[in-house]
mmCIF file of C-alpha atoms in Angstrom:
data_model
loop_
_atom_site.group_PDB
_atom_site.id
_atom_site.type_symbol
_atom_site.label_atom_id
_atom_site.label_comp_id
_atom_site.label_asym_id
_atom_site.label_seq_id
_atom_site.Cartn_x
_atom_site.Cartn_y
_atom_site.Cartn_z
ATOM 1 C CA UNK O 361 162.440 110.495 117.723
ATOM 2 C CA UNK O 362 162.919 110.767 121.564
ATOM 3 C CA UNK O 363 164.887 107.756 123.413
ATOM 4 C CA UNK O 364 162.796 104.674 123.079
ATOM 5 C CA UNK O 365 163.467 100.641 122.449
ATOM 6 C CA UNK O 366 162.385 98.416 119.471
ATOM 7 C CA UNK O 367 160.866 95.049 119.830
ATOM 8 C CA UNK O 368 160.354 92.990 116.803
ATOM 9 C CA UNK O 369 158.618 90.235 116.044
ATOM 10 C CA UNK O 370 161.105 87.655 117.348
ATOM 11 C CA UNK O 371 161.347 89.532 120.558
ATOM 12 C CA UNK O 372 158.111 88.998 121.410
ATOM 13 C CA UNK O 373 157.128 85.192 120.465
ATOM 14 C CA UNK O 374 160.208 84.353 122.823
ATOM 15 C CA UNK O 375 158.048 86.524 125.680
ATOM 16 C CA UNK O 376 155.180 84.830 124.662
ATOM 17 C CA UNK O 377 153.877 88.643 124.176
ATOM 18 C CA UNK O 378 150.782 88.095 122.560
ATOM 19 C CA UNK O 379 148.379 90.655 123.901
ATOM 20 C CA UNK O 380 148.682 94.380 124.345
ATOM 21 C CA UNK O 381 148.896 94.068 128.640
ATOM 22 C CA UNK O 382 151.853 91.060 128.239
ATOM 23 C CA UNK O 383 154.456 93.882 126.812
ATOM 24 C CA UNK O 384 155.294 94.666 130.528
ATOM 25 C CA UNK O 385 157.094 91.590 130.281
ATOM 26 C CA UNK O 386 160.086 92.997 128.113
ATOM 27 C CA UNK O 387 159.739 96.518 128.377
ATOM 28 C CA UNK O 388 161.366 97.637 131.597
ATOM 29 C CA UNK O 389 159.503 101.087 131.083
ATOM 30 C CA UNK O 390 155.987 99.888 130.579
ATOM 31 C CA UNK O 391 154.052 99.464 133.486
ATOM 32 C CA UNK O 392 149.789 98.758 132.837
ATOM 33 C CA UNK O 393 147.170 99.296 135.335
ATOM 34 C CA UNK O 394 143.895 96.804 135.016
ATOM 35 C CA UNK O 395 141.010 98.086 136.948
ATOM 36 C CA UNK O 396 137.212 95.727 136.905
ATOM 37 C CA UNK O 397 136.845 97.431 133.578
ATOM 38 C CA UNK O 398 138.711 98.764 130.378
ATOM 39 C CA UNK O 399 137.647 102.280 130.871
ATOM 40 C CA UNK O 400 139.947 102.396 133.641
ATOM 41 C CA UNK O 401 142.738 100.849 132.605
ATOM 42 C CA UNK O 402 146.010 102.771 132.027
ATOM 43 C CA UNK O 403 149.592 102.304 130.238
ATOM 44 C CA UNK O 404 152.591 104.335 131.977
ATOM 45 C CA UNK O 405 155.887 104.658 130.656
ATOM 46 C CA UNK O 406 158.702 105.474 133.022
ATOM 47 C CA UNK O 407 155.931 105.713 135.974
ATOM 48 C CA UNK O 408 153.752 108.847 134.135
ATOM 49 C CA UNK O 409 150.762 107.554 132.607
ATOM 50 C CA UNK O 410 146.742 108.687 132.936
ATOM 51 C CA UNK O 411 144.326 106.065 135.020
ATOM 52 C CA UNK O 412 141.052 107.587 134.128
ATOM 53 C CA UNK O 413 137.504 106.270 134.552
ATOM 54 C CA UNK O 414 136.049 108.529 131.947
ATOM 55 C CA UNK O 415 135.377 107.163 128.521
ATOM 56 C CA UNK O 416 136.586 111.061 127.258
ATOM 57 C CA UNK O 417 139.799 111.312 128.999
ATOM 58 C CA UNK O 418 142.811 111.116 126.726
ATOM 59 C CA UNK O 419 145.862 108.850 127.505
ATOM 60 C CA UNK O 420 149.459 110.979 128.281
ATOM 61 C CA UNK O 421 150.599 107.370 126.457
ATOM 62 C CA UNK O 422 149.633 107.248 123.202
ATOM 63 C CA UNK O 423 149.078 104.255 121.423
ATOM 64 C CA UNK O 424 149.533 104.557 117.534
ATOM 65 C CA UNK O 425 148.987 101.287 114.857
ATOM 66 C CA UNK O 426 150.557 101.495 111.438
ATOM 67 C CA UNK O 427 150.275 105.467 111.688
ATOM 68 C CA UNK O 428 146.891 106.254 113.076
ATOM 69 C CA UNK O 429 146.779 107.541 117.037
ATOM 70 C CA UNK O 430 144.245 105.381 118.773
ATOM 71 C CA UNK O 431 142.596 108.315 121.296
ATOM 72 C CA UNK O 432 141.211 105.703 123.691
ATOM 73 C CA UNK O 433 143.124 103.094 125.857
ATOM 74 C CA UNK O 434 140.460 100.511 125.671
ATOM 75 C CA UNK O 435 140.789 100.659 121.804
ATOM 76 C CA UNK O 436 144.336 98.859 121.992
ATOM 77 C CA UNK O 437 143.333 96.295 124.918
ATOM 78 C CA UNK O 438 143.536 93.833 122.294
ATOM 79 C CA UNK O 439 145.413 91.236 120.936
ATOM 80 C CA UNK O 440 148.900 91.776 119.268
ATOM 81 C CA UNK O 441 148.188 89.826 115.899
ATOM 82 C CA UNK O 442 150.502 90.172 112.602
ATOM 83 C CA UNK O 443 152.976 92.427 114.213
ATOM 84 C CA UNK O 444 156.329 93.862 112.646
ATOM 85 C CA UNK O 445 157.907 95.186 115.748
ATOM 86 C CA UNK O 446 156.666 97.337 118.582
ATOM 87 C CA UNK O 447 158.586 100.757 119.897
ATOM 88 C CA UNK O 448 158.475 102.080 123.013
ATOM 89 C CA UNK O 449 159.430 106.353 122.810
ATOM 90 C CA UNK O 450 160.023 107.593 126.355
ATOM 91 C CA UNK O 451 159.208 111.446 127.067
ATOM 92 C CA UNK O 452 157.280 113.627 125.076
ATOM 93 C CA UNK O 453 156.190 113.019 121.283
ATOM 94 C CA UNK O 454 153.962 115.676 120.574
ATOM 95 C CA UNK O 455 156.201 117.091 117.404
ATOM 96 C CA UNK O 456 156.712 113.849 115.660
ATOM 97 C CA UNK O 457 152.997 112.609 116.426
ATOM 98 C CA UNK O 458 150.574 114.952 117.420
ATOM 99 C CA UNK O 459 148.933 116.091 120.912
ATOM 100 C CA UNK O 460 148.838 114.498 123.975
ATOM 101 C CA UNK O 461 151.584 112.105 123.692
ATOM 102 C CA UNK O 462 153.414 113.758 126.766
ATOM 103 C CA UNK O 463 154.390 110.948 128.746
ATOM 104 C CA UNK O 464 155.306 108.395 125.737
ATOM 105 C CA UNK O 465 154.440 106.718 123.032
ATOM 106 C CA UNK O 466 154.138 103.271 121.997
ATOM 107 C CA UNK O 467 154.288 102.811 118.173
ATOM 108 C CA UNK O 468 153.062 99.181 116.916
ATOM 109 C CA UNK O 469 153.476 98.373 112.860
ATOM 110 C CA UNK O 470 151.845 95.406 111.449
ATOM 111 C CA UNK O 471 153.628 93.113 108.894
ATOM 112 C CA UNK O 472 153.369 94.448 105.236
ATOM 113 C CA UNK O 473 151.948 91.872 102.503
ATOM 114 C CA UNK O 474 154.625 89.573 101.419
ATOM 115 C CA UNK O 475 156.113 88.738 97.725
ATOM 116 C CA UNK O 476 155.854 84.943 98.518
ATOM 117 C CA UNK O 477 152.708 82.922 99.656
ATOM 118 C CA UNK O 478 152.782 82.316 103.783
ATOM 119 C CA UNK O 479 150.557 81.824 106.042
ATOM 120 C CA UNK O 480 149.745 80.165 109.805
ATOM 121 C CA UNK O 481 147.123 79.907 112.532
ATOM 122 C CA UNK O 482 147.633 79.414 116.362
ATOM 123 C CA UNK O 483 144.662 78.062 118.395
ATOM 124 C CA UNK O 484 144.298 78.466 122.100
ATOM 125 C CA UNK O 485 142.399 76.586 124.727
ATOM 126 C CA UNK O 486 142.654 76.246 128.684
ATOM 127 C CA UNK O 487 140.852 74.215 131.268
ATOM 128 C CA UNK O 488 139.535 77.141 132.490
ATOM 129 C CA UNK O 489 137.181 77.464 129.102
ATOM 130 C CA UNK O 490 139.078 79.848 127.438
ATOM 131 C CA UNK O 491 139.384 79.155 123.593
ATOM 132 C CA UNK O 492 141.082 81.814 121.218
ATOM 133 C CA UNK O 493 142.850 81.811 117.755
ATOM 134 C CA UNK O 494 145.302 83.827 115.586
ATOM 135 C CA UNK O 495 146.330 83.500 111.738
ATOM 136 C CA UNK O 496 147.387 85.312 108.722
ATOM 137 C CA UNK O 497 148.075 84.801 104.972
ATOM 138 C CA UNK O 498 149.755 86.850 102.705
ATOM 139 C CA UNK O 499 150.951 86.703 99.519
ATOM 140 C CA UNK O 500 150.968 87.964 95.806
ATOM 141 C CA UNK O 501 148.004 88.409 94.197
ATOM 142 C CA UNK O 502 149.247 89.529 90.465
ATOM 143 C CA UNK O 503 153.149 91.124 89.970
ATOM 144 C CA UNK O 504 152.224 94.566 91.413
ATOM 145 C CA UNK O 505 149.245 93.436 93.921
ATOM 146 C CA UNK O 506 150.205 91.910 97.452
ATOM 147 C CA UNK O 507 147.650 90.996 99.978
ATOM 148 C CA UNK O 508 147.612 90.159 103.905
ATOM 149 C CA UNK O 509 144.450 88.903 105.854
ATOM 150 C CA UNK O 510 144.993 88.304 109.500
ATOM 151 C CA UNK O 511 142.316 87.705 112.290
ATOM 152 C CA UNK O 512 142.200 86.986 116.156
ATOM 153 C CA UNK O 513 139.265 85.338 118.309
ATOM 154 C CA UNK O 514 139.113 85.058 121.753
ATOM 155 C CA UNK O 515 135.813 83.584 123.996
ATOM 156 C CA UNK O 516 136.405 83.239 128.039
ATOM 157 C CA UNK O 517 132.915 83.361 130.263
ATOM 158 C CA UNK O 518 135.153 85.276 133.328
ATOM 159 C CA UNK O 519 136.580 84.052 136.422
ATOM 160 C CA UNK O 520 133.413 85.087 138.442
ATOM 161 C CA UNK O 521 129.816 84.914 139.056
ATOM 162 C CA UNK O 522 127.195 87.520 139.590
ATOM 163 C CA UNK O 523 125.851 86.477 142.901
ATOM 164 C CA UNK O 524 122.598 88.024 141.718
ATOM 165 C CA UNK O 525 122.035 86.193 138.726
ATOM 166 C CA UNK O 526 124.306 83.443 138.131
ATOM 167 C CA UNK O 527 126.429 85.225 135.078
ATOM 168 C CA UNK O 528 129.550 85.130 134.147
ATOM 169 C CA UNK O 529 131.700 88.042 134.284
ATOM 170 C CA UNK O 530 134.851 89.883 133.372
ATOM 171 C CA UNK O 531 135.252 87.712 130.407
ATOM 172 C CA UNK O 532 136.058 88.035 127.248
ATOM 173 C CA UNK O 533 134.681 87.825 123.677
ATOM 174 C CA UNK O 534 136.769 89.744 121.188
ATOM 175 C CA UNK O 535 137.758 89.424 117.988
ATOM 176 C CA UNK O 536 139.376 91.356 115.096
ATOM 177 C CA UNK O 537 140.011 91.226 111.344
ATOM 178 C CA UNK O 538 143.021 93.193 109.232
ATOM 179 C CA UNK O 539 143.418 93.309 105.376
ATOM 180 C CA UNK O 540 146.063 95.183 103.281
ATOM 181 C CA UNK O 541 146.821 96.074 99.700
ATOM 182 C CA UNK O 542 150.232 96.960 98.578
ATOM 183 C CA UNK O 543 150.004 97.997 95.015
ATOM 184 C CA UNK O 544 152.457 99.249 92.641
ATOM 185 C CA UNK O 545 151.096 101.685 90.579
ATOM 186 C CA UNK O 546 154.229 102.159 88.790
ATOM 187 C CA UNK O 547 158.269 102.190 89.309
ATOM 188 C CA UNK O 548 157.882 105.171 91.552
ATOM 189 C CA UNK O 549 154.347 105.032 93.096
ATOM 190 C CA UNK O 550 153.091 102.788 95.967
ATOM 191 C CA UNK O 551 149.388 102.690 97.354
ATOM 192 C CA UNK O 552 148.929 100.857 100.511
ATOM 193 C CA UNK O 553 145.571 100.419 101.758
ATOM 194 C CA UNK O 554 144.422 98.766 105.381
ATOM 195 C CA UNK O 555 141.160 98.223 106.370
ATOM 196 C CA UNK O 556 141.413 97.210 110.249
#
């Protein structure tokens, strides 16, 4: 892989890191650009990145979740639930993971299913009417089946009013859901299966 930094899981509670924009805070590299919307948002790494306001334009950052390239930026604007460790690869990373990855990469991989039973929840809320939540379970379902569920949830109206009608806006309501398998078929053969 090219020259990059891993942040796991520890890492990134201590930063409080838990959306995709807060990573700025302890990668020097990273840099994000919010515009009024997602479309034209942008991730840089080392100062080369792509701030496009077309829905079709591909990042030169790619963003890539437990294997599988996201193509858009405003499909990992999200929360950073369940997560293993996250690496930052500076430079080019088109031979180890495809096209357009020509200013970086950032590779995020979610925790596997555990052996033992575990499980927590975090719940948000400001003044500012913001309420959100994270949790996860995982555990063994039989001696070769091992299951993971986690979820996120966040509701906030926006921090301004549309002077034509009285609605809220740039706010928020999101939410996501993440399931895994890890089976072993035998001694030698794994399946894993996410549904995301």
């Amino acid at each position: 892989r090219g020259r990059g930094d891993v942040y796991k899981r520890q890492v990134l509670d201590m930063a409080q890191v838990t959306e995709f924009q807060d990573l700025i805070q302890v990668s020097p590299s990273v840099t994000y650009t919010q515009s009024g919307g997602m479309r034209g948002s942008g991730i840089n790494v080392r100062g080369i990145g792509t701030s496009a306001f077309q829905i079709g334009v591909e990042p030169t950052v790619s963003v890539v979740i437990d294997g599988i390239t996201l193509g858009r930026t405003v499909q990992f604007l999200t929360d950073l639930n369940d997560i293993e460790r996250i690496e930052v690869l500076r430079g080019p990373q088109g031979t180890l993971f495809g096209k357009n990855a020509s200013a970086g990469l950032i590779n995020i991989i979610t925790k596997r299913p555990s052996d033992e039973m575990e499980g927590s929840i975090r719940l948000t809320a400001t003044d500012d009417d913001m309420f959100g939540g994270t949790g996860q379970v995982s555990g063994a379902i039989t001696d070769r089946v091992r299951g993971r569920l986690s979820f996120f949830k966040r509701d906030y109206d926006g921090y301004s009013k549309n002077a034509f009608n009285g609605d809220d806006i740039n706010g928020d309501d999101s939410w996501g859901l993440r399931a895994k398998l890890d089976i072993d078929l035998s001694d030698r053969t794994n399946l894993y299966i996410i549904a995301d």
